[in-house]
Amino acid sequence: METKPLIVERVYNAPIEKVWKAITDRDQMKAWYFDFEEFKPEVGFKFQFTGGDENVQYLHECEVLVVDPPHKLSYSWRYPDYKGYSVLTWELFEEGKHRTRLKLTHDGLDSFPQDNSNFRIESFTGAGIILSTKAWFHLWKQK
């Protein structure tokens, strides 16, 4: 049974270029998202990082699939030691000169092993809330 993608939407009091930089600049991403060794918003660029909870860390392997500055960034998301493949898409919409709506869509989460609670869709829902809070704080500090 295929499930709906996880979708998180937030509006930030920041211009679209600033939000774009927050989701594509490695140094800015490190401040609020994950610590990538390297990241380039270029189609075909492959990157990896580790993340998880206090009990276990997972290697994430990703490849940039779509780059349309400053409106859309998509990349694959997989765990090399587990079955499954998903796509994370960031879409930015200008809501005025200094407001940007961010729509984060994570599609394919149901393809990961659902017998592992860290891969269940519910575990990503909490990450979306944390993500939006940390991103907001990061953008707020950059004013």
JSON list of C-alpha atoms in Angstrom, two decimals, residues 20-110:
[
{"chain": "A", "resi": 20, "resn": "TRP", "atom": "CA", "xyz": [17.41, 29.47, -1.16]},
{"chain": "A", "resi": 21, "resn": "LYS", "atom": "CA", "xyz": [20.88, 30.08, 0.26]},
{"chain": "A", "resi": 22, "resn": "ALA", "atom": "CA", "xyz": [19.83, 28.48, 3.57]},
{"chain": "A", "resi": 23, "resn": "ILE", "atom": "CA", "xyz": [18.88, 25.23, 1.75]},
{"chain": "A", "resi": 24, "resn": "THR", "atom": "CA", "xyz": [21.78, 25.16, -0.73]},
{"chain": "A", "resi": 25, "resn": "ASP", "atom": "CA", "xyz": [24.84, 26.65, 0.98]},
{"chain": "A", "resi": 26, "resn": "ARG", "atom": "CA", "xyz": [26.80, 23.98, 2.87]},
{"chain": "A", "resi": 27, "resn": "ASP", "atom": "CA", "xyz": [27.89, 26.30, 5.69]},
{"chain": "A", "resi": 28, "resn": "GLN", "atom": "CA", "xyz": [24.36, 27.56, 6.26]},
{"chain": "A", "resi": 29, "resn": "MET", "atom": "CA", "xyz": [22.90, 24.05, 6.06]},
{"chain": "A", "resi": 30, "resn": "LYS", "atom": "CA", "xyz": [25.37, 22.92, 8.72]},
{"chain": "A", "resi": 31, "resn": "ALA", "atom": "CA", "xyz": [23.95, 25.54, 11.12]},
{"chain": "A", "resi": 32, "resn": "TRP", "atom": "CA", "xyz": [20.38, 24.18, 11.04]},
{"chain": "A", "resi": 33, "resn": "TYR", "atom": "CA", "xyz": [20.12, 20.95, 9.03]},
{"chain": "A", "resi": 34, "resn": "PHE", "atom": "CA", "xyz": [22.84, 18.29, 8.70]},
{"chain": "A", "resi": 35, "resn": "ASP", "atom": "CA", "xyz": [26.61, 18.56, 8.59]},
{"chain": "A", "resi": 36, "resn": "PHE", "atom": "CA", "xyz": [27.59, 17.61, 5.06]},
{"chain": "A", "resi": 37, "resn": "GLU", "atom": "CA", "xyz": [31.25, 17.11, 4.22]},
{"chain": "A", "resi": 38, "resn": "GLU", "atom": "CA", "xyz": [30.45, 18.71, 0.88]},
{"chain": "A", "resi": 39, "resn": "PHE", "atom": "CA", "xyz": [27.31, 19.88, -0.91]},
{"chain": "A", "resi": 40, "resn": "LYS", "atom": "CA", "xyz": [26.78, 21.50, -4.29]},
{"chain": "A", "resi": 41, "resn": "PRO", "atom": "CA", "xyz": [23.39, 22.35, -5.75]},
{"chain": "A", "resi": 42, "resn": "GLU", "atom": "CA", "xyz": [24.27, 20.72, -9.08]},
{"chain": "A", "resi": 43, "resn": "VAL", "atom": "CA", "xyz": [22.33, 17.95, -10.80]},
{"chain": "A", "resi": 44, "resn": "GLY", "atom": "CA", "xyz": [24.20, 14.68, -10.37]},
{"chain": "A", "resi": 45, "resn": "PHE", "atom": "CA", "xyz": [26.16, 15.80, -7.30]},
{"chain": "A", "resi": 46, "resn": "LYS", "atom": "CA", "xyz": [26.34, 12.98, -4.75]},
{"chain": "A", "resi": 47, "resn": "PHE", "atom": "CA", "xyz": [26.66, 13.59, -1.03]},
{"chain": "A", "resi": 48, "resn": "GLN", "atom": "CA", "xyz": [26.24, 11.72, 2.21]},
{"chain": "A", "resi": 49, "resn": "PHE", "atom": "CA", "xyz": [25.80, 12.36, 5.90]},
{"chain": "A", "resi": 50, "resn": "THR", "atom": "CA", "xyz": [24.96, 10.51, 9.07]},
{"chain": "A", "resi": 51, "resn": "GLY", "atom": "CA", "xyz": [21.91, 11.12, 11.20]},
{"chain": "A", "resi": 52, "resn": "GLY", "atom": "CA", "xyz": [19.65, 9.27, 13.56]},
{"chain": "A", "resi": 53, "resn": "ASP", "atom": "CA", "xyz": [18.82, 9.31, 17.23]},
{"chain": "A", "resi": 54, "resn": "GLU", "atom": "CA", "xyz": [20.73, 8.82, 20.49]},
{"chain": "A", "resi": 55, "resn": "ASN", "atom": "CA", "xyz": [20.82, 5.04, 19.95]},
{"chain": "A", "resi": 56, "resn": "VAL", "atom": "CA", "xyz": [21.82, 4.62, 16.32]},
{"chain": "A", "resi": 57, "resn": "GLN", "atom": "CA", "xyz": [23.21, 6.65, 13.44]},
{"chain": "A", "resi": 58, "resn": "TYR", "atom": "CA", "xyz": [22.45, 5.89, 9.78]},
{"chain": "A", "resi": 59, "resn": "LEU", "atom": "CA", "xyz": [24.46, 6.68, 6.70]},
{"chain": "A", "resi": 60, "resn": "HIS", "atom": "CA", "xyz": [22.33, 8.65, 4.23]},
{"chain": "A", "resi": 61, "resn": "GLU", "atom": "CA", "xyz": [23.31, 8.67, 0.55]},
{"chain": "A", "resi": 62, "resn": "CYS", "atom": "CA", "xyz": [21.83, 11.34, -1.69]},
{"chain": "A", "resi": 63, "resn": "GLU", "atom": "CA", "xyz": [22.08, 12.60, -5.25]},
{"chain": "A", "resi": 64, "resn": "VAL", "atom": "CA", "xyz": [20.87, 15.98, -6.49]},
{"chain": "A", "resi": 65, "resn": "LEU", "atom": "CA", "xyz": [18.13, 15.41, -9.09]},
{"chain": "A", "resi": 66, "resn": "VAL", "atom": "CA", "xyz": [16.65, 18.87, -9.80]},
{"chain": "A", "resi": 67, "resn": "VAL", "atom": "CA", "xyz": [18.02, 22.39, -9.35]},
{"chain": "A", "resi": 68, "resn": "ASP", "atom": "CA", "xyz": [15.93, 25.40, -10.37]},
{"chain": "A", "resi": 69, "resn": "PRO", "atom": "CA", "xyz": [17.26, 28.43, -8.44]},
{"chain": "A", "resi": 70, "resn": "PRO", "atom": "CA", "xyz": [15.72, 29.92, -6.39]},
{"chain": "A", "resi": 71, "resn": "HIS", "atom": "CA", "xyz": [12.57, 27.81, -6.64]},
{"chain": "A", "resi": 72, "resn": "LYS", "atom": "CA", "xyz": [13.24, 24.08, -6.48]},
{"chain": "A", "resi": 73, "resn": "LEU", "atom": "CA", "xyz": [15.81, 21.59, -5.21]},
{"chain": "A", "resi": 74, "resn": "SER", "atom": "CA", "xyz": [15.28, 17.80, -5.20]},
{"chain": "A", "resi": 75, "resn": "TYR", "atom": "CA", "xyz": [17.54, 14.99, -4.19]},
{"chain": "A", "resi": 76, "resn": "SER", "atom": "CA", "xyz": [17.31, 11.26, -3.67]},
{"chain": "A", "resi": 77, "resn": "TRP", "atom": "CA", "xyz": [17.55, 9.90, -0.14]},
{"chain": "A", "resi": 78, "resn": "ARG", "atom": "CA", "xyz": [18.51, 6.34, 0.68]},
{"chain": "A", "resi": 79, "resn": "TYR", "atom": "CA", "xyz": [20.23, 4.23, 3.31]},
{"chain": "A", "resi": 80, "resn": "PRO", "atom": "CA", "xyz": [22.82, 1.92, 1.70]},
{"chain": "A", "resi": 81, "resn": "ASP", "atom": "CA", "xyz": [22.33, -0.86, 4.28]},
{"chain": "A", "resi": 82, "resn": "TYR", "atom": "CA", "xyz": [18.51, -0.91, 3.92]},
{"chain": "A", "resi": 83, "resn": "LYS", "atom": "CA", "xyz": [16.01, -1.25, 1.11]},
{"chain": "A", "resi": 84, "resn": "GLY", "atom": "CA", "xyz": [14.09, 1.81, 0.01]},
{"chain": "A", "resi": 85, "resn": "TYR", "atom": "CA", "xyz": [14.43, 4.99, -2.02]},
{"chain": "A", "resi": 86, "resn": "SER", "atom": "CA", "xyz": [12.85, 8.37, -1.47]},
{"chain": "A", "resi": 87, "resn": "VAL", "atom": "CA", "xyz": [13.02, 11.87, -2.92]},
{"chain": "A", "resi": 88, "resn": "LEU", "atom": "CA", "xyz": [13.17, 15.05, -0.88]},
{"chain": "A", "resi": 89, "resn": "THR", "atom": "CA", "xyz": [11.97, 18.20, -2.68]},
{"chain": "A", "resi": 90, "resn": "TRP", "atom": "CA", "xyz": [12.25, 21.77, -1.49]},
{"chain": "A", "resi": 91, "resn": "GLU", "atom": "CA", "xyz": [10.02, 24.29, -3.28]},
{"chain": "A", "resi": 92, "resn": "LEU", "atom": "CA", "xyz": [10.14, 28.02, -2.61]},
{"chain": "A", "resi": 93, "resn": "PHE", "atom": "CA", "xyz": [7.37, 30.48, -3.45]},
{"chain": "A", "resi": 94, "resn": "GLU", "atom": "CA", "xyz": [7.66, 34.24, -3.16]},
{"chain": "A", "resi": 95, "resn": "GLU", "atom": "CA", "xyz": [4.84, 35.52, -0.95]},
{"chain": "A", "resi": 96, "resn": "GLY", "atom": "CA", "xyz": [5.90, 39.16, -1.19]},
{"chain": "A", "resi": 97, "resn": "LYS", "atom": "CA", "xyz": [9.20, 41.01, -1.22]},
{"chain": "A", "resi": 98, "resn": "HIS", "atom": "CA", "xyz": [10.36, 39.70, 2.14]},
{"chain": "A", "resi": 99, "resn": "ARG", "atom": "CA", "xyz": [8.25, 36.54, 2.65]},
{"chain": "A", "resi": 100, "resn": "THR", "atom": "CA", "xyz": [8.86, 33.08, 1.29]},
{"chain": "A", "resi": 101, "resn": "ARG", "atom": "CA", "xyz": [6.73, 29.96, 1.53]},
{"chain": "A", "resi": 102, "resn": "LEU", "atom": "CA", "xyz": [8.76, 26.76, 1.73]},
{"chain": "A", "resi": 103, "resn": "LYS", "atom": "CA", "xyz": [7.14, 23.47, 0.81]},
{"chain": "A", "resi": 104, "resn": "LEU", "atom": "CA", "xyz": [9.11, 20.38, 1.77]},
{"chain": "A", "resi": 105, "resn": "THR", "atom": "CA", "xyz": [7.91, 17.10, 0.24]},
{"chain": "A", "resi": 106, "resn": "HIS", "atom": "CA", "xyz": [9.45, 13.75, 1.15]},
{"chain": "A", "resi": 107, "resn": "ASP", "atom": "CA", "xyz": [8.06, 11.10, -1.18]},
{"chain": "A", "resi": 108, "resn": "GLY", "atom": "CA", "xyz": [8.74, 7.36, -0.96]},
{"chain": "A", "resi": 109, "resn": "LEU", "atom": "CA", "xyz": [9.13, 7.06, 2.81]},
{"chain": "A", "resi": 110, "resn": "ASP", "atom": "CA", "xyz": [6.93, 3.98, 2.76]}
]
